[in-house]
């Protein structure tokens, strides 16, 4: 009865959104839009398809943030929708995929569970109280301000131009391609080695490396081959996403829009100079953003740092939960980068503790939170290697 009453108050549109959400995953629109013809036209259509796939992919992560946040936070931190949505969606699909590998699920079942998560979130949003709603006008107005930021636009254009090159594949890309292709077409996921030899259990250190599951999801949804995605397509979206993540983090730290835009422009220009074997940062940033360690550094770490700073600023359980979810997302992407990230975050927390802006009990909770996240991979590396 209460369910019917809630929807009778003008919330039936959420049922329609849930239906559209399900339809977008059931209809193979990516494959239907594939064609052979003019190279430039095919490339543009492929980019649109991949953009649509990214949009659908990050929605469950965004909805999780909205459901657990107040309306003021959602309206204020809208510019973090891309990194937050990407981080939490990677968490969802990595966790579901890991469970699928343990119990032998098919990729179709993993995909269906991910879609079900988004479906349930839309219904929960419909049932949420007024505090969970957010104003689209505020978000749209703030969104326009980003495109009015000339330094940021110049940085984005420069980065996109630098990504048109002939260095399409790096060493690890072949491994990712093997996992992506195998998992996308798998009827029973598992822990078999699919790179070096068949019918052998893979090295235990790779059991939690689940980023190819996200890439397989994007490939399946967009109808694009993994070869194209890892060859050059993914970076054309991931690099701008990384730049927007840095911009969002700078804005959270109190930097003005103009100064934040110039900082990103300086960063991009500096990385364009750092493309050689002695200073390879730019090489990794522009050419290998789809690799797990680079993805963790430039796309997940800003979200993890953001929620960690939010927890240091305001020690609420909700913020600690966000830290945990973002941390698990990174653990299931690249645990080593996670350890480095924890060192940085705890160093900041210690400084706040010494300055008496952070209570020792809250610091202890943060440490325990990180220790819990490290336990699975630590056990695997120490006892199952």
Tab-separated table of C-alpha atoms in Angstrom:
chain	number	residue	atom	x	y	z
A	1	UNK	CA	0.000	0.000	0.000
A	2	UNK	CA	2.765	2.441	0.939
A	3	UNK	CA	4.571	1.630	-2.322
A	4	UNK	CA	1.454	2.579	-4.307
A	5	UNK	CA	0.927	5.753	-2.302
A	6	UNK	CA	4.508	6.904	-2.895
A	7	UNK	CA	4.243	6.473	-6.631
A	8	UNK	CA	0.859	8.157	-6.717
A	9	UNK	CA	2.610	11.364	-5.609
A	10	UNK	CA	4.175	12.094	-8.963
A	11	UNK	CA	6.932	9.454	-8.876
A	12	UNK	CA	5.636	7.085	-11.537
A	13	UNK	CA	8.234	8.538	-13.924
A	14	UNK	CA	10.840	6.501	-12.089
A	15	UNK	CA	9.130	3.325	-13.253
A	16	UNK	CA	9.458	4.605	-16.795
A	17	UNK	CA	13.158	5.385	-16.210
A	18	UNK	CA	13.666	1.892	-14.792
A	19	UNK	CA	12.000	0.443	-17.891
A	20	UNK	CA	14.219	2.532	-20.220
A	21	UNK	CA	17.264	1.498	-18.184
A	22	UNK	CA	16.456	-2.190	-18.625
A	23	UNK	CA	15.650	-1.735	-22.311
A	24	UNK	CA	19.003	-0.028	-22.958
A	25	UNK	CA	20.789	-3.155	-21.729
A	26	UNK	CA	18.525	-5.712	-23.395
A	27	UNK	CA	18.474	-4.243	-26.921
A	28	UNK	CA	21.861	-4.765	-28.669
A	29	UNK	CA	21.904	-1.176	-29.933
A	30	UNK	CA	25.695	-1.151	-30.134
A	31	UNK	CA	25.787	-3.989	-32.642
A	32	UNK	CA	22.769	-2.619	-34.506
A	33	UNK	CA	24.612	0.662	-35.137
A	34	UNK	CA	27.748	-1.051	-36.467
A	35	UNK	CA	28.439	-0.712	-40.185
A	36	UNK	CA	31.199	-0.618	-42.780
A	37	UNK	CA	31.882	2.526	-44.768
A	38	UNK	CA	33.721	5.816	-44.547
A	39	UNK	CA	36.487	5.493	-41.949
A	40	UNK	CA	35.884	8.866	-40.327
A	41	UNK	CA	32.124	8.296	-40.138
A	42	UNK	CA	32.614	4.834	-38.626
A	43	UNK	CA	35.025	6.291	-36.072
A	44	UNK	CA	32.576	9.039	-35.083
A	45	UNK	CA	29.710	6.559	-34.697
A	46	UNK	CA	31.964	4.269	-32.648
A	47	UNK	CA	32.825	7.184	-30.350
A	48	UNK	CA	29.144	7.980	-29.876
A	49	UNK	CA	28.399	4.335	-29.084
A	50	UNK	CA	31.242	4.190	-26.570
A	51	UNK	CA	30.033	7.443	-25.022
A	52	UNK	CA	26.581	5.948	-24.611
A	53	UNK	CA	28.082	2.824	-23.074
A	54	UNK	CA	30.094	4.916	-20.600
A	55	UNK	CA	26.972	6.893	-19.700
A	56	UNK	CA	25.000	3.749	-18.904
A	57	UNK	CA	27.963	2.170	-17.123
A	58	UNK	CA	28.455	4.978	-14.583
A	59	UNK	CA	24.758	5.404	-13.732
A	60	UNK	CA	24.690	2.752	-10.929
A	61	UNK	CA	27.682	4.440	-9.299
A	62	UNK	CA	26.090	7.877	-9.529
A	63	UNK	CA	22.793	6.590	-8.137
A	64	UNK	CA	24.598	5.007	-5.182
A	65	UNK	CA	26.169	8.370	-4.350
A	66	UNK	CA	22.803	10.144	-4.656
A	67	UNK	CA	21.007	7.591	-2.485
A	68	UNK	CA	23.572	7.882	0.313
A	69	UNK	CA	23.962	11.671	0.147
A	70	UNK	CA	21.917	14.735	1.004
A	71	UNK	CA	20.484	16.907	-1.760
A	72	UNK	CA	22.876	19.771	-0.942
A	73	UNK	CA	25.878	17.469	-1.378
A	74	UNK	CA	24.560	16.129	-4.672
A	75	UNK	CA	23.952	19.625	-6.047
A	76	UNK	CA	27.309	20.928	-4.830
A	77	UNK	CA	29.456	17.979	-5.933
A	78	UNK	CA	27.719	17.350	-9.269
A	79	UNK	CA	31.042	17.868	-11.118
A	80	UNK	CA	32.297	14.741	-9.395
A	81	UNK	CA	29.579	12.599	-10.958
A	82	UNK	CA	31.992	11.176	-13.562
A	83	UNK	CA	34.817	10.078	-11.202
A	84	UNK	CA	32.408	9.076	-8.424
A	85	UNK	CA	30.108	7.202	-10.804
A	86	UNK	CA	33.027	5.517	-12.539
A	87	UNK	CA	34.636	4.482	-9.245
A	88	UNK	CA	31.491	3.042	-7.708
A	89	UNK	CA	30.392	1.327	-10.931
A	90	UNK	CA	33.831	-0.290	-11.154
A	91	UNK	CA	33.260	-1.399	-7.557
A	92	UNK	CA	29.905	-2.962	-8.474
A	93	UNK	CA	31.012	-4.811	-11.593
A	94	UNK	CA	34.348	-5.891	-10.068
A	95	UNK	CA	32.651	-7.327	-6.989
A	96	UNK	CA	29.922	-9.030	-9.030
A	97	UNK	CA	32.556	-10.328	-11.461
A	98	UNK	CA	34.721	-11.676	-8.643
A	99	UNK	CA	31.745	-13.501	-7.161
A	100	UNK	CA	31.005	-14.764	-10.664
A	101	UNK	CA	34.532	-16.143	-10.992
A	102	UNK	CA	34.232	-17.896	-7.621
A	103	UNK	CA	30.860	-19.532	-8.370
A	104	UNK	CA	31.281	-20.004	-12.118
A	105	UNK	CA	28.702	-17.490	-13.350
A	106	UNK	CA	28.370	-16.702	-17.016
A	107	UNK	CA	29.194	-13.199	-18.230
A	108	UNK	CA	25.525	-12.774	-19.129
A	109	UNK	CA	24.540	-13.422	-15.513
A	110	UNK	CA	27.171	-10.961	-14.236
A	111	UNK	CA	25.836	-8.358	-16.653
A	112	UNK	CA	22.241	-9.070	-15.610
A	113	UNK	CA	23.061	-8.617	-11.913
A	114	UNK	CA	24.740	-5.282	-12.694
A	115	UNK	CA	21.630	-4.154	-14.580
A	116	UNK	CA	19.452	-5.317	-11.681
A	117	UNK	CA	21.510	-3.193	-9.271
A	118	UNK	CA	20.802	-0.097	-11.363
A	119	UNK	CA	17.118	-1.032	-11.625
A	120	UNK	CA	16.786	-1.380	-7.843
A	121	UNK	CA	18.603	1.915	-7.289
A	122	UNK	CA	16.136	3.756	-9.535
A	123	UNK	CA	13.220	2.312	-7.554
A	124	UNK	CA	14.904	3.234	-4.265
A	125	UNK	CA	15.408	6.758	-5.542
A	126	UNK	CA	11.691	6.905	-6.326
A	127	UNK	CA	10.859	5.858	-2.772
A	128	UNK	CA	13.409	8.203	-1.198
A	129	UNK	CA	12.266	11.220	0.780
A	130	UNK	CA	12.526	14.784	-0.458
A	131	UNK	CA	16.044	15.160	0.949
A	132	UNK	CA	17.278	12.716	-1.689
A	133	UNK	CA	16.044	14.825	-4.590
A	134	UNK	CA	18.304	17.265	-6.415
A	135	UNK	CA	17.765	20.255	-8.660
A	136	UNK	CA	18.625	19.708	-12.314
A	137	UNK	CA	18.677	23.469	-12.897
A	138	UNK	CA	21.570	23.907	-10.476
A	139	UNK	CA	23.474	21.014	-12.042
A	140	UNK	CA	22.886	22.303	-15.590
A	141	UNK	CA	23.982	25.821	-14.636
A	142	UNK	CA	27.172	24.513	-13.063
A	143	UNK	CA	27.739	22.219	-16.052
A	144	UNK	CA	27.670	25.205	-18.394
A	145	UNK	CA	30.309	26.942	-16.291
A	146	UNK	CA	32.769	24.157	-17.068
A	147	UNK	CA	32.457	24.836	-20.793
A	148	UNK	CA	32.888	28.540	-20.134
A	149	UNK	CA	36.244	27.807	-18.493
A	150	UNK	CA	38.662	28.644	-21.332
A	151	UNK	CA	41.855	27.192	-19.742
A	152	UNK	CA	40.078	23.902	-19.031
A	153	UNK	CA	38.714	23.713	-22.576
A	154	UNK	CA	42.185	24.378	-24.003
A	155	UNK	CA	43.590	21.619	-21.802
A	156	UNK	CA	40.925	19.170	-22.990
A	157	UNK	CA	41.549	20.007	-26.655
A	158	UNK	CA	45.321	19.698	-26.244
A	159	UNK	CA	44.957	16.333	-24.542
A	160	UNK	CA	42.652	14.984	-27.257
A	161	UNK	CA	45.068	16.082	-29.989
A	162	UNK	CA	47.962	14.359	-28.233
A	163	UNK	CA	46.061	11.074	-28.169
A	164	UNK	CA	46.042	10.674	-31.953
A	165	UNK	CA	49.219	8.665	-32.446
A	166	UNK	CA	50.451	5.330	-33.800
A	167	UNK	CA	51.390	3.817	-30.427
A	168	UNK	CA	48.238	1.715	-30.137
A	169	UNK	CA	49.317	-1.250	-28.042
A	170	UNK	CA	51.672	-1.584	-25.109
A	171	UNK	CA	52.944	-4.784	-23.481
A	172	UNK	CA	50.104	-5.331	-20.985
A	173	UNK	CA	47.372	-4.454	-23.481
A	174	UNK	CA	47.602	-7.930	-24.991
A	175	UNK	CA	46.953	-9.462	-21.574
A	176	UNK	CA	43.969	-7.185	-20.982
A	177	UNK	CA	42.647	-8.020	-24.440
A	178	UNK	CA	42.851	-11.745	-23.683
A	179	UNK	CA	40.938	-11.360	-20.413
A	180	UNK	CA	38.401	-8.940	-21.911
A	181	UNK	CA	37.611	-11.219	-24.844
A	182	UNK	CA	37.523	-14.397	-22.774
A	183	UNK	CA	35.291	-12.974	-20.057
A	184	UNK	CA	32.931	-11.226	-22.497
A	185	UNK	CA	32.137	-14.531	-24.232
A	186	UNK	CA	32.433	-16.812	-21.196
A	187	UNK	CA	29.686	-19.239	-20.212
A	188	UNK	CA	31.469	-20.034	-16.945
A	189	UNK	CA	33.948	-17.612	-15.401
A	190	UNK	CA	36.807	-18.927	-13.325
A	191	UNK	CA	40.457	-18.584	-12.394
A	192	UNK	CA	42.045	-20.425	-15.282
A	193	UNK	CA	45.128	-18.977	-16.949
A	194	UNK	CA	44.069	-17.684	-20.342
A	195	UNK	CA	47.262	-15.904	-21.356
A	196	UNK	CA	50.251	-18.254	-21.124
A	197	UNK	CA	48.800	-21.775	-21.018
A	198	UNK	CA	45.369	-23.365	-20.771
A	199	UNK	CA	43.907	-25.615	-18.055
A	200	UNK	CA	46.205	-24.137	-15.418
A	201	UNK	CA	45.114	-21.959	-12.504
A	202	UNK	CA	46.412	-18.427	-12.980
A	203	UNK	CA	48.864	-16.828	-10.574
A	204	UNK	CA	47.065	-15.942	-7.338
A	205	UNK	CA	48.288	-12.343	-7.463
A	206	UNK	CA	45.943	-11.736	-10.419
A	207	UNK	CA	42.813	-13.147	-8.803
A	208	UNK	CA	41.595	-9.708	-7.717
A	209	UNK	CA	42.575	-7.869	-10.929
A	210	UNK	CA	39.052	-7.213	-12.171
A	211	UNK	CA	39.345	-4.112	-14.402
A	212	UNK	CA	38.985	-6.193	-17.624
A	213	UNK	CA	35.467	-7.038	-16.432
A	214	UNK	CA	34.525	-3.354	-16.722
A	215	UNK	CA	36.171	-3.204	-20.134
A	216	UNK	CA	34.298	-6.334	-21.228
A	217	UNK	CA	31.050	-4.692	-20.116
A	218	UNK	CA	31.803	-1.584	-22.216
A	219	UNK	CA	32.734	-3.724	-25.221
A	220	UNK	CA	29.572	-5.803	-24.938
A	221	UNK	CA	27.290	-2.796	-24.498
A	222	UNK	CA	28.822	-0.632	-27.239
A	223	UNK	CA	29.188	-3.480	-29.742
A	224	UNK	CA	32.873	-2.573	-30.242
A	225	UNK	CA	35.682	-5.108	-30.303
A	226	UNK	CA	38.131	-5.215	-27.425
A	227	UNK	CA	40.895	-4.668	-29.948
A	228	UNK	CA	39.533	-1.221	-30.802
A	229	UNK	CA	38.789	-0.321	-27.199
A	230	UNK	CA	42.264	-1.089	-25.918
A	231	UNK	CA	43.937	0.090	-29.113
A	232	UNK	CA	42.908	3.725	-28.804
A	233	UNK	CA	39.212	4.258	-28.138
A	234	UNK	CA	39.143	4.042	-24.326
A	235	UNK	CA	41.861	6.674	-23.828
A	236	UNK	CA	39.849	9.217	-25.823
A	237	UNK	CA	37.318	9.151	-22.987
A	238	UNK	CA	39.436	8.157	-19.988
A	239	UNK	CA	42.016	10.939	-20.376
A	240	UNK	CA	39.369	13.728	-20.366
A	241	UNK	CA	37.680	11.940	-17.454
A	242	UNK	CA	40.982	12.003	-15.557
A	243	UNK	CA	41.386	15.718	-16.263
A	244	UNK	CA	37.855	16.471	-15.049
A	245	UNK	CA	38.586	14.406	-11.928
A	246	UNK	CA	41.607	16.564	-11.133
A	247	UNK	CA	39.595	19.718	-11.827
A	248	UNK	CA	36.808	18.536	-9.514
A	249	UNK	CA	39.309	17.747	-6.748
A	250	UNK	CA	40.925	21.181	-7.119
A	251	UNK	CA	37.502	22.847	-6.849
A	252	UNK	CA	36.762	20.840	-3.697
A	253	UNK	CA	40.048	22.057	-2.184
A	254	UNK	CA	38.872	25.629	-2.649
A	255	UNK	CA	40.670	26.582	-5.866
A	256	UNK	CA	38.726	28.985	-8.092
A	257	UNK	CA	37.375	27.782	-11.439
A	258	UNK	CA	39.904	29.806	-13.435
A	259	UNK	CA	42.902	28.743	-11.333
A	260	UNK	CA	41.748	25.127	-11.402
A	261	UNK	CA	41.464	25.334	-15.191
A	262	UNK	CA	44.971	26.769	-15.504
A	263	UNK	CA	46.343	24.080	-13.175
A	264	UNK	CA	44.907	21.379	-15.446
A	265	UNK	CA	46.305	23.148	-18.514
A	266	UNK	CA	49.743	23.267	-16.875
A	267	UNK	CA	49.480	19.599	-15.911
A	268	UNK	CA	48.578	18.551	-19.463
A	269	UNK	CA	51.368	20.660	-20.962
A	270	UNK	CA	53.863	19.180	-18.490
A	271	UNK	CA	52.746	15.632	-19.272
A	272	UNK	CA	53.175	16.300	-22.990
A	273	UNK	CA	56.847	16.986	-22.276
A	274	UNK	CA	57.235	13.921	-20.028
A	275	UNK	CA	56.935	11.300	-22.795
A	276	UNK	CA	60.270	9.500	-22.772
A	277	UNK	CA	61.890	6.582	-20.976
A	278	UNK	CA	63.466	8.615	-18.169
A	279	UNK	CA	60.319	10.579	-17.256
A	280	UNK	CA	57.465	8.355	-18.521
A	281	UNK	CA	54.529	10.000	-16.716
A	282	UNK	CA	53.120	11.538	-19.877
A	283	UNK	CA	53.595	8.262	-21.747
A	284	UNK	CA	51.430	6.437	-19.212
A	285	UNK	CA	48.887	9.244	-19.005
A	286	UNK	CA	48.220	9.661	-22.728
A	287	UNK	CA	48.897	6.172	-24.064
A	288	UNK	CA	47.981	3.749	-21.273
A	289	UNK	CA	45.090	5.177	-19.277
A	290	UNK	CA	43.174	1.915	-19.762
A	291	UNK	CA	45.825	-0.047	-17.829
A	292	UNK	CA	44.860	-0.911	-14.264
A	293	UNK	CA	47.679	0.931	-12.476
A	294	UNK	CA	47.191	4.115	-14.520
A	295	UNK	CA	43.403	3.892	-14.233
A	296	UNK	CA	43.707	3.574	-10.443
A	297	UNK	CA	46.105	6.506	-10.165
A	298	UNK	CA	44.294	9.072	-12.279
A	299	UNK	CA	40.630	8.012	-12.025
A	300	UNK	CA	39.992	6.147	-8.772
A	301	UNK	CA	42.497	7.885	-6.489
A	302	UNK	CA	40.845	11.349	-6.812
A	303	UNK	CA	37.568	9.827	-5.586
A	304	UNK	CA	39.258	7.955	-2.749
A	305	UNK	CA	41.152	11.091	-1.706
A	306	UNK	CA	37.990	13.202	-1.921
A	307	UNK	CA	35.990	10.988	0.423
A	308	UNK	CA	38.976	10.581	2.757
A	309	UNK	CA	39.275	14.368	3.043
A	310	UNK	CA	35.520	14.572	3.555
A	311	UNK	CA	35.850	12.096	6.421
A	312	UNK	CA	38.732	14.048	7.955
A	313	UNK	CA	36.649	17.207	7.627
A	314	UNK	CA	33.457	15.642	8.965
A	315	UNK	CA	33.766	12.251	10.673
A	316	UNK	CA	30.439	10.758	9.638
A	317	UNK	CA	29.897	7.054	9.076
A	318	UNK	CA	28.574	7.822	5.593
A	319	UNK	CA	31.916	9.371	4.569
A	320	UNK	CA	33.809	6.403	6.005
A	321	UNK	CA	31.528	4.090	4.017
A	322	UNK	CA	32.309	6.022	0.832
A	323	UNK	CA	36.028	5.650	1.610
A	324	UNK	CA	35.525	1.904	1.978
A	325	UNK	CA	33.631	1.558	-1.315
A	326	UNK	CA	36.175	3.636	-3.250
A	327	UNK	CA	39.004	1.705	-1.598
A	328	UNK	CA	37.542	-1.672	-2.548
A	329	UNK	CA	37.171	-0.379	-6.101
A	330	UNK	CA	40.898	0.356	-6.164
A	331	UNK	CA	41.836	-2.931	-4.446
A	332	UNK	CA	39.960	-4.809	-7.185
A	333	UNK	CA	41.780	-2.753	-9.814
A	334	UNK	CA	45.388	-2.432	-8.624
A	335	UNK	CA	46.237	-3.228	-4.966
A	336	UNK	CA	49.775	-1.811	-5.150
A	337	UNK	CA	48.509	1.629	-6.163
A	338	UNK	CA	46.043	1.295	-3.290
A	339	UNK	CA	48.917	0.872	-0.807
A	340	UNK	CA	50.607	4.007	-2.135
A	341	UNK	CA	47.290	5.854	-1.905
A	342	UNK	CA	46.792	4.777	1.699
A	343	UNK	CA	50.262	6.105	2.574
A	344	UNK	CA	49.372	9.517	1.104
A	345	UNK	CA	45.962	9.674	2.795
A	346	UNK	CA	47.220	8.584	6.219
A	347	UNK	CA	50.034	11.135	5.993
A	348	UNK	CA	47.410	13.855	5.476
A	349	UNK	CA	45.341	12.415	8.332
A	350	UNK	CA	48.376	12.458	10.651
A	351	UNK	CA	49.013	16.115	9.862
A	352	UNK	CA	45.363	16.889	10.614
A	353	UNK	CA	45.699	14.893	13.845
A	354	UNK	CA	48.765	16.869	14.968
A	355	UNK	CA	46.995	20.121	14.120
A	356	UNK	CA	44.076	18.962	16.287
A	357	UNK	CA	41.673	19.080	13.357
A	358	UNK	CA	41.131	15.318	13.459
A	359	UNK	CA	40.349	13.145	16.488
A	360	UNK	CA	42.572	10.162	17.233
A	361	UNK	CA	39.538	7.860	17.475
A	362	UNK	CA	38.450	8.834	13.958
A	363	UNK	CA	42.016	8.300	12.770
A	364	UNK	CA	41.914	4.814	14.278
A	365	UNK	CA	38.664	4.029	12.428
A	366	UNK	CA	40.236	5.213	9.162
A	367	UNK	CA	43.279	2.980	9.709
A	368	UNK	CA	41.107	-0.041	10.539
A	369	UNK	CA	39.064	0.666	7.414
A	370	UNK	CA	42.178	0.529	5.239
A	371	UNK	CA	43.534	-2.554	7.008
A	372	UNK	CA	40.292	-4.440	6.344
A	373	UNK	CA	40.534	-3.535	2.672
A	374	UNK	CA	44.119	-4.791	2.483
A	375	UNK	CA	43.456	-8.167	4.125
A	376	UNK	CA	42.241	-10.223	1.104
A	377	UNK	CA	45.118	-9.298	-1.197
A	378	UNK	CA	47.669	-9.496	1.640
A	379	UNK	CA	46.540	-13.032	2.409
A	380	UNK	CA	46.758	-14.022	-1.248
A	381	UNK	CA	50.245	-12.552	-1.688
A	382	UNK	CA	51.617	-13.981	1.578
A	383	UNK	CA	50.103	-17.453	1.627
A	384	UNK	CA	48.860	-18.319	-1.858
A	385	UNK	CA	51.742	-17.094	-4.020
